[in-house]
Coordinates of N, CA and C in Angstrom, one line a residue:
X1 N 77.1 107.8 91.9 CA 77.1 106.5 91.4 C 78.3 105.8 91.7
X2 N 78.1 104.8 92.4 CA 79.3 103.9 92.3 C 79.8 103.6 91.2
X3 N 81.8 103.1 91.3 CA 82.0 103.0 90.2 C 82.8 101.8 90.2
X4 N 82.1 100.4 90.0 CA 82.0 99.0 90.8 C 82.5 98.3 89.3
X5 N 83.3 97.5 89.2 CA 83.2 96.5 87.6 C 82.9 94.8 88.4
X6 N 82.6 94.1 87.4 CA 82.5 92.6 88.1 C 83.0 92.0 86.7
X7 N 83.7 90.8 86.9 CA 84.0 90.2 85.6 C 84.5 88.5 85.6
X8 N 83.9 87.9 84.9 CA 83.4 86.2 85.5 C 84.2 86.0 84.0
X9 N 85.3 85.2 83.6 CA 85.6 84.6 83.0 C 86.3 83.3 83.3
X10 N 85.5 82.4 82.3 CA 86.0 81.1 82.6 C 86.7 80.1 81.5
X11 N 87.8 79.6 81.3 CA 88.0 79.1 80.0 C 88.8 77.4 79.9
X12 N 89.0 76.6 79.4 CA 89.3 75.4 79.6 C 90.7 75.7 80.5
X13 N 91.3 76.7 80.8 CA 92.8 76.9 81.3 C 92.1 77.3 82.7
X14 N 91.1 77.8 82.9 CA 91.4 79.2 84.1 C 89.8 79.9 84.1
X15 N 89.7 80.0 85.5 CA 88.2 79.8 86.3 C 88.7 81.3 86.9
X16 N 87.9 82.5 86.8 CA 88.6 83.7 87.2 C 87.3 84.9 87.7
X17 N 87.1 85.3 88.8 CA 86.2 86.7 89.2 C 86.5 87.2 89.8
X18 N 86.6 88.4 89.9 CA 87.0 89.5 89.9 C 85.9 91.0 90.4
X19 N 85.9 91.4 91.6 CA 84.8 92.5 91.4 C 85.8 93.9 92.2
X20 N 85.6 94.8 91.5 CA 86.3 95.9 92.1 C 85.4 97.1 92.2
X21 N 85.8 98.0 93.4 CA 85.6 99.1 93.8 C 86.3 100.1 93.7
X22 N 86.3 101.1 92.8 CA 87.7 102.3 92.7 C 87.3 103.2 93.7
X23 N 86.2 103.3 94.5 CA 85.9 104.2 95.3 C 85.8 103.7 96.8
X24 N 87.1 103.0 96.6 CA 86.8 101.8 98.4 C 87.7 102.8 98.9
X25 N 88.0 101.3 99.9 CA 89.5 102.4 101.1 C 90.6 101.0 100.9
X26 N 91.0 100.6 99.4 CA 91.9 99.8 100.1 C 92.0 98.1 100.8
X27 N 90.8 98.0 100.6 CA 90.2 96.4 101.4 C 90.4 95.5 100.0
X28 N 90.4 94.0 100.2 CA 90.9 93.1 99.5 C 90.9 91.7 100.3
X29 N 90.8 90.6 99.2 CA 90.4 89.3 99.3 C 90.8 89.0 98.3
X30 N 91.9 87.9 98.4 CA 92.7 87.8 96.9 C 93.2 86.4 97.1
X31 N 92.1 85.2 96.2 CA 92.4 83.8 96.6 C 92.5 83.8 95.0
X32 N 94.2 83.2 94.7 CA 94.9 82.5 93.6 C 95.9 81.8 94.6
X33 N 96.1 80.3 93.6 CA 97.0 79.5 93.9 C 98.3 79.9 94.0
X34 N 99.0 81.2 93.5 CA 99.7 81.7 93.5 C 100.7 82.7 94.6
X35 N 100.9 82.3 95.3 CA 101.2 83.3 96.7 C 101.6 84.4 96.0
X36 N 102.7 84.7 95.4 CA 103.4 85.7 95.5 C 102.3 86.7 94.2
X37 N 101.8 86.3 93.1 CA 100.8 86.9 92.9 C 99.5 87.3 93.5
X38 N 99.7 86.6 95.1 CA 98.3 87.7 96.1 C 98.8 88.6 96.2
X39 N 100.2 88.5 96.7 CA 100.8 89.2 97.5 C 100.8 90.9 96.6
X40 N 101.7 90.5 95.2 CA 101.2 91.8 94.2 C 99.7 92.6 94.3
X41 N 98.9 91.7 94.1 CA 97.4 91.8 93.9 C 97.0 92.8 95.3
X42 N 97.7 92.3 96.3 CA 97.2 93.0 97.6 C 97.4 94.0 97.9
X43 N 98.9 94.5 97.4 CA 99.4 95.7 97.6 C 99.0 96.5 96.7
X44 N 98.6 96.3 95.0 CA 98.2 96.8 94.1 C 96.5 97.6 94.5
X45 N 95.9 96.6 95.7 CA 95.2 97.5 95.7 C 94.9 98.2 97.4
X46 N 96.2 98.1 97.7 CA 96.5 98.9 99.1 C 96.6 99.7 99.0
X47 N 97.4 100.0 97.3 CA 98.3 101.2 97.4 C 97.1 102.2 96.4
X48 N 96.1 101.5 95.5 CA 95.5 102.5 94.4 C 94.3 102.8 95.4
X49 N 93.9 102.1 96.9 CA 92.8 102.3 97.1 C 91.5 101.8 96.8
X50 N 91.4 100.7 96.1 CA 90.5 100.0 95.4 C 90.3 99.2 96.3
X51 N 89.0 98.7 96.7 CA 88.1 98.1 97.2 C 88.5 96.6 96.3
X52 N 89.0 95.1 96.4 CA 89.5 94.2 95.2 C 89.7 92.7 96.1
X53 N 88.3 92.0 95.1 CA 87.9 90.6 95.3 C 88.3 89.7 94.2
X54 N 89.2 88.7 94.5 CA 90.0 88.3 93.2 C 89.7 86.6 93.5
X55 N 89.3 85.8 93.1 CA 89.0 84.2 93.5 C 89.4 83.8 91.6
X56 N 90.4 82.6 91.6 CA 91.4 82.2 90.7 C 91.6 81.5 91.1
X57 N 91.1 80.6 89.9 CA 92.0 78.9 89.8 C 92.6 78.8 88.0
X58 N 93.6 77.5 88.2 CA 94.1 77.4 86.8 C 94.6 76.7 86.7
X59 N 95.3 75.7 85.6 CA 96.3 74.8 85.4 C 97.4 75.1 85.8
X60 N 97.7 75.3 86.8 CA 99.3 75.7 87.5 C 100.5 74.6 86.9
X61 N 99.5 73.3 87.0 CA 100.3 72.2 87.1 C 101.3 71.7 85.8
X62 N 100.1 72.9 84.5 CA 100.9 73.1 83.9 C 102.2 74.3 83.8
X63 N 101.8 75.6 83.9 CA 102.4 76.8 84.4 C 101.4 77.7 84.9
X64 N 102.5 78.5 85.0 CA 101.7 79.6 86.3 C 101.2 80.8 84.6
X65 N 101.8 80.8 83.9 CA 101.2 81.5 82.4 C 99.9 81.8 82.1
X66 N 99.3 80.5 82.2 CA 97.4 80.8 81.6 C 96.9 81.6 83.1
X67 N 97.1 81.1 84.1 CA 96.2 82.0 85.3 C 96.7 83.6 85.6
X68 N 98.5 83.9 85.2 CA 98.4 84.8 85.4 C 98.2 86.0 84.6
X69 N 98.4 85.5 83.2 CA 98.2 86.3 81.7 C 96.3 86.4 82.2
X70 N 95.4 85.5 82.5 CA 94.1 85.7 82.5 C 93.5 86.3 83.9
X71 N 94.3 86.8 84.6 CA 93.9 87.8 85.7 C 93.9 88.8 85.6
X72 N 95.3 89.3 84.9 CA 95.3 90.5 84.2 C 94.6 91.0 83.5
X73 N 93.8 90.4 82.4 CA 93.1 90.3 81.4 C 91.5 91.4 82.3
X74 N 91.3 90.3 83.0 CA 90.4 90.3 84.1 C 90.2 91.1 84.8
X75 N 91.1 91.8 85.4 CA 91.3 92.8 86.3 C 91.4 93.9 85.2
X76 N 92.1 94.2 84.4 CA 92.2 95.9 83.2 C 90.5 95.4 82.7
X77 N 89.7 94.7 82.5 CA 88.3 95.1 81.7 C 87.5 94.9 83.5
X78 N 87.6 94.5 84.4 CA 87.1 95.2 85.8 C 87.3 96.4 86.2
X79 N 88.5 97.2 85.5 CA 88.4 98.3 86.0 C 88.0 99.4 85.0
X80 N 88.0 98.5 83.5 CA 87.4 99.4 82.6 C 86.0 99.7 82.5
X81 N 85.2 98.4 83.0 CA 83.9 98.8 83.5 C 83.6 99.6 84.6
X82 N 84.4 99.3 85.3 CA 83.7 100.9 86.3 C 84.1 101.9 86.6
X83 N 85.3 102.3 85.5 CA 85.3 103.8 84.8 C 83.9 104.5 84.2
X84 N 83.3 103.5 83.6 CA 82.4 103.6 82.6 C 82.3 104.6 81.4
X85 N 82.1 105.7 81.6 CA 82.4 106.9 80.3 C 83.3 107.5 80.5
X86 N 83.9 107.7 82.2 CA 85.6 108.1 81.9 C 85.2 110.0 82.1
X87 N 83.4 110.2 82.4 CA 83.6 111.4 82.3 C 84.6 111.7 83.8
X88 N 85.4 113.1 84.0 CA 85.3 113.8 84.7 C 86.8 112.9 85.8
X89 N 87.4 112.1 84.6 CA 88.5 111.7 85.4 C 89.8 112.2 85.2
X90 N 90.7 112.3 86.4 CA 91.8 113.1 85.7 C 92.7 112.3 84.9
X91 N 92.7 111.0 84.4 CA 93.0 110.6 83.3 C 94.8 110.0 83.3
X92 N 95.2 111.2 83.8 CA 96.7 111.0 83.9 C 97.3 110.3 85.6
X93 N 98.2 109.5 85.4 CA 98.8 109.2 86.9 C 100.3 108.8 86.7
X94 N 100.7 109.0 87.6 CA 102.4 109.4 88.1 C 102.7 108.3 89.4
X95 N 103.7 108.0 89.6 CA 104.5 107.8 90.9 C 105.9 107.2 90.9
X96 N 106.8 107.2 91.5 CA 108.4 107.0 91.4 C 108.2 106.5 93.2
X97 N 108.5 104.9 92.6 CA 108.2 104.7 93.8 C 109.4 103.9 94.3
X98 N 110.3 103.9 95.6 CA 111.4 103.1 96.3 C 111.0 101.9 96.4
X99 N 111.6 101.1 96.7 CA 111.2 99.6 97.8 C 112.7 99.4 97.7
X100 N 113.3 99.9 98.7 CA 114.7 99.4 99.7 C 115.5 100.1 98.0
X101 N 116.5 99.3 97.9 CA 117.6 100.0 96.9 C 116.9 99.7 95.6
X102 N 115.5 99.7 95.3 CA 114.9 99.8 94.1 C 114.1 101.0 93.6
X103 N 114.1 101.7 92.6 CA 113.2 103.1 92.4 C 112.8 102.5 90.9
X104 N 111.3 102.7 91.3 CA 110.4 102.4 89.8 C 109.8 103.8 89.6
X105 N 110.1 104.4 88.4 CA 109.0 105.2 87.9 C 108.0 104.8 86.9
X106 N 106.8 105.1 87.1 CA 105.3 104.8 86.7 C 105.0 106.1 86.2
X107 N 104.5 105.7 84.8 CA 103.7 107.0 83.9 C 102.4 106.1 83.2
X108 N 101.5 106.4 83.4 CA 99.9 106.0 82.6 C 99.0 106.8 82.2
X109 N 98.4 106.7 81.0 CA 97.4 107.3 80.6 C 96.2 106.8 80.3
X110 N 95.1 106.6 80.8 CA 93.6 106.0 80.6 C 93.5 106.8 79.3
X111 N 93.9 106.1 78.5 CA 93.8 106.1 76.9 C 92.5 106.1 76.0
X112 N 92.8 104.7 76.4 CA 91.9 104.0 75.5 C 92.7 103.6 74.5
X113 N 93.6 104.0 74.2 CA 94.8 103.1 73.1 C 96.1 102.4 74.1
X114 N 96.0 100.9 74.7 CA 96.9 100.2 75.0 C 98.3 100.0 74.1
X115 N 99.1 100.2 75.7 CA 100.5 100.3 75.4 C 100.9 100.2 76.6
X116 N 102.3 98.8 76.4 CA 103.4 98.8 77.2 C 104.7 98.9 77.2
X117 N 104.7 99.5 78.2 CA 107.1 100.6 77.8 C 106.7 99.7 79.2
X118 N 108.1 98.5 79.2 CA 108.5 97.6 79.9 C 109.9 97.6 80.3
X119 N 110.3 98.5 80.5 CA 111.8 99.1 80.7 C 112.5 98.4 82.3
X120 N 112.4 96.9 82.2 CA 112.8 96.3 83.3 C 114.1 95.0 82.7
X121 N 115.0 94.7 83.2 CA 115.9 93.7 82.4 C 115.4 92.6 83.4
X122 N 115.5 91.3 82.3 CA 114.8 90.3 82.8 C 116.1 89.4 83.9
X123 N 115.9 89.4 85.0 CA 116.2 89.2 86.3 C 115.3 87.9 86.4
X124 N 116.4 87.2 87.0 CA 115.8 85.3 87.9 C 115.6 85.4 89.1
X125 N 115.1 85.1 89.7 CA 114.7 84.0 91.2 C 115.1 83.4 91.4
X126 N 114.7 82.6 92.3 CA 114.7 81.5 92.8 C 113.9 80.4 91.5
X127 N 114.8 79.1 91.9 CA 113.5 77.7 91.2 C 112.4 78.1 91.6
X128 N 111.5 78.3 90.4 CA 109.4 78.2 90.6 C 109.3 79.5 91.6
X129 N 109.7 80.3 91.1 CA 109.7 82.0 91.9 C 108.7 82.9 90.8
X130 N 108.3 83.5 90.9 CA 107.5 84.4 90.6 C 108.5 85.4 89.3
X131 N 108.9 85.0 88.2 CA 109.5 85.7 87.4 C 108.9 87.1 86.9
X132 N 110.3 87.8 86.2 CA 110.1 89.5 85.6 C 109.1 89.1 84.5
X133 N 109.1 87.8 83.5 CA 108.1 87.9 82.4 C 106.8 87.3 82.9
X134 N 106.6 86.8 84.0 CA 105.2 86.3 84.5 C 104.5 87.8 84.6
X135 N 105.4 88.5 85.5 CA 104.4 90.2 85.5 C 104.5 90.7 84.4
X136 N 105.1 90.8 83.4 CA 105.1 91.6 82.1 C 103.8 91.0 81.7
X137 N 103.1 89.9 81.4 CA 102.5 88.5 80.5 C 101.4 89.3 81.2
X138 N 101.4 89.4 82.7 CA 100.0 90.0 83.7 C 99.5 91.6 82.9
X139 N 100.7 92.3 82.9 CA 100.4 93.5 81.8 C 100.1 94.0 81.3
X140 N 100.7 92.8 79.8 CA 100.0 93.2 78.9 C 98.6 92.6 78.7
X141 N 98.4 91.4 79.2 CA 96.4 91.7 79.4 C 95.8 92.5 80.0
X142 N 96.3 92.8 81.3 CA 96.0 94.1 81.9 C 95.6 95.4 81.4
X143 N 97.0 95.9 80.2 CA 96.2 97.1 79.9 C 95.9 96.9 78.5
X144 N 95.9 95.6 78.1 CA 95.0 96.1 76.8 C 93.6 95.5 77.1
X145 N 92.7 95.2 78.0 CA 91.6 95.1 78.4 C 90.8 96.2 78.7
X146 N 91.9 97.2 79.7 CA 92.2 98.4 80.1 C 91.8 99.6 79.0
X147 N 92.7 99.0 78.4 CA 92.7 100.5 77.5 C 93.7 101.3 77.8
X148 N 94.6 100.9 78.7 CA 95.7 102.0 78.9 C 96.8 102.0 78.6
X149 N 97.9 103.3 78.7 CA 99.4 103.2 78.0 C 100.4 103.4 79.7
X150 N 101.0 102.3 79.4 CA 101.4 102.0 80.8 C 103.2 102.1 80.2
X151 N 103.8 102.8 81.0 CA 105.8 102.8 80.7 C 105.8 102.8 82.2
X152 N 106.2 101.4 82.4 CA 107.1 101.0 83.8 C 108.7 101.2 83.7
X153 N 109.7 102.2 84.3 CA 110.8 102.1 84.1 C 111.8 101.9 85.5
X154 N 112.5 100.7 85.3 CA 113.2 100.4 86.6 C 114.3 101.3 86.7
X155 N 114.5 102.5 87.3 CA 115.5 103.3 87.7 C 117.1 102.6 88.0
X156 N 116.6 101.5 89.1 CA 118.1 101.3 89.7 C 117.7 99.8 90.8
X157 N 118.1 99.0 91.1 CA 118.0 98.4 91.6 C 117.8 97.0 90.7
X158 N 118.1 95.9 92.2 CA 118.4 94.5 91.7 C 117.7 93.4 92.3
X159 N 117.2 93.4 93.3 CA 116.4 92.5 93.8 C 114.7 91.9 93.2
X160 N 115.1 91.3 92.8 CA 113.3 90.3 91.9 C 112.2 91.3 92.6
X161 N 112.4 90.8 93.9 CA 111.2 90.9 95.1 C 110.4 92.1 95.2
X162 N 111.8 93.2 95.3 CA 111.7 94.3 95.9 C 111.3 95.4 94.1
X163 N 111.5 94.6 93.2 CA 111.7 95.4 91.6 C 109.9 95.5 92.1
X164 N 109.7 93.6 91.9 CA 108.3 93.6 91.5 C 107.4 94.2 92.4
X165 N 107.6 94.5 93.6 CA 106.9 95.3 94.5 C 106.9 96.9 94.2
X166 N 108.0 97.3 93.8 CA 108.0 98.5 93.3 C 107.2 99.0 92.3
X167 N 107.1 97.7 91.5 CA 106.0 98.1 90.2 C 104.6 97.9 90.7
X168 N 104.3 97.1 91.3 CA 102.8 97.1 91.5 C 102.4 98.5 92.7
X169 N 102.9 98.4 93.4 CA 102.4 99.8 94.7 C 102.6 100.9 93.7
X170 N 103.7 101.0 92.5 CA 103.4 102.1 91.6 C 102.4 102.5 90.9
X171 N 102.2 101.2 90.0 CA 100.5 101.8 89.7 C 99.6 101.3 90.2
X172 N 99.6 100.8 91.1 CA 98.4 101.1 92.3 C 98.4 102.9 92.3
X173 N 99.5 103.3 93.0 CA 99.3 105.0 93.2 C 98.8 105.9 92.1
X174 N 99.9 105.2 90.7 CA 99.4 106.1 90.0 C 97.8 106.0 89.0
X175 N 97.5 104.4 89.3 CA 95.9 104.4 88.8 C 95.2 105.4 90.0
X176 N 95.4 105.2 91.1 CA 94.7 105.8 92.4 C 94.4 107.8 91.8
X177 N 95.3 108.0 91.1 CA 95.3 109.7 90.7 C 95.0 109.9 89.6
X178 N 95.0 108.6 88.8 CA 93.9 108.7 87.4 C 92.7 108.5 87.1
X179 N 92.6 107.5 88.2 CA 90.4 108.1 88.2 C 90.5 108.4 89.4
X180 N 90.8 109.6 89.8 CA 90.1 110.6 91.1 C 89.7 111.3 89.5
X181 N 88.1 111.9 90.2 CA 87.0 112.7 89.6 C 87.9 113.9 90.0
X182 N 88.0 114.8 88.6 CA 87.9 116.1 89.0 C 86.8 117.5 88.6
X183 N 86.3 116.8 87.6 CA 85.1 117.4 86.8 C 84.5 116.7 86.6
X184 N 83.7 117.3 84.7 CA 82.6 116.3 84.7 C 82.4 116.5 83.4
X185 N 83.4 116.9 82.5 CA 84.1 116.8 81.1 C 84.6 115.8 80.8
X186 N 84.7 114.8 79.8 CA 85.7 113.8 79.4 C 86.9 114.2 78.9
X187 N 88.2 114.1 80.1 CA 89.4 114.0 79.3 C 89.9 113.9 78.3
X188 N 89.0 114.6 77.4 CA 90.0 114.5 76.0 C 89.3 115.2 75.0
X189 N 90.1 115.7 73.7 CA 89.8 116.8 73.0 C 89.2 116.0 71.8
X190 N 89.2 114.6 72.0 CA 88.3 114.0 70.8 C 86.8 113.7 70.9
X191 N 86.5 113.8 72.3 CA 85.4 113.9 72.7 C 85.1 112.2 73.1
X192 N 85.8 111.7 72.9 CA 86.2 110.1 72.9 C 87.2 109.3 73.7
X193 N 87.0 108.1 74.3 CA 87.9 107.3 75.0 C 87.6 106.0 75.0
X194 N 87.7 105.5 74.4 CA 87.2 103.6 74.1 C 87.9 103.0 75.2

């Protein structure tokens, strides 16, 4: 069975759909007004291997906030639909990942009880640049739609660009080794995973 999510939200802020493949190779189409948020979105699903169709619009004009907090949103319940029961996944995912003098380590657990460890210090850009709290905001809708416990920790490094690249190709990899199937038992001793 494929394990495909689709998810159509639309709200007076922000016009948003979303359809993913956890069982792709990696392919993607990622139209938001946003560049530097394709650009995350692209690699996020270069790196997890997800099959990821993202079309977004929003009041930018007011901030980039409503479209990017409701993508996230959007994308953690797209991928929680096509987990589906979650049987037979390995549940846990890892990666400590470089980008130039930056090292992110990523730890997640497909829970089902959301949580974010945001262990990054809030760092500027440029004017109208893609800030550290616009991706935190992405996040936390992300995994509490999700269901997952997410600790992003920035090891060392200084660069905006190169942090926030670090963090998305991270859990890209480490969602990529949390739903690989490895059985056909549900991860967990409660017999449960919402």
């Amino acid at each position: 069975m494929a394990r495909k999510g689709v998810v159509k939200r639309k709200t007076k802020e922000t016009d948003i759909e979303i359809e993913i493949n956890l069982d792709g190779n990696g392919n993607y189409k990622i139209e938001t007004p946003i560049g530097f948020l394709n650009h995350m979105l692209e690699l996020f699903s270069r790196f997890s291997n997800f099959d990821l169709k993202i079309k977004a619009k929003g009041d930018i004009e007011v901030d980039n906030h409503h479209l990017v907090e409701d993508t996230g949103i959007c994308l953690g319940s797209a991928i929680k639909e096509a987990l589906g029961d979650k049987k037979g996944i390995k549940r846990f995912g890892f990666s400590s990942t470089p980008m130039d003098e930056v090292l992110v380590n990523i730890s997640l657990d497909i829970s089902g009880r959301p949580y974010l460890v945001f262990n990054v210090p809030i760092i500027k850009g440029r004017e109208g640049s893609f800030e550290i709290e616009d991706s935190k905001e992405f996040l936390k809708g992300f995994v509490n739609h999700l269901g997952l416990t997410l600790h992003i920790n920035l090891v060392y490094g200084d660069n905006l660009h190169h942090i926030l690249e670090g963090i998305f190709k991270g859990i890209g990899l480490a969602l990529k080794e949390a739903v690989k199937i490895e059985g056909k038992k549900l991860p967990s001793t409660k017999g449960k995973i919402d």
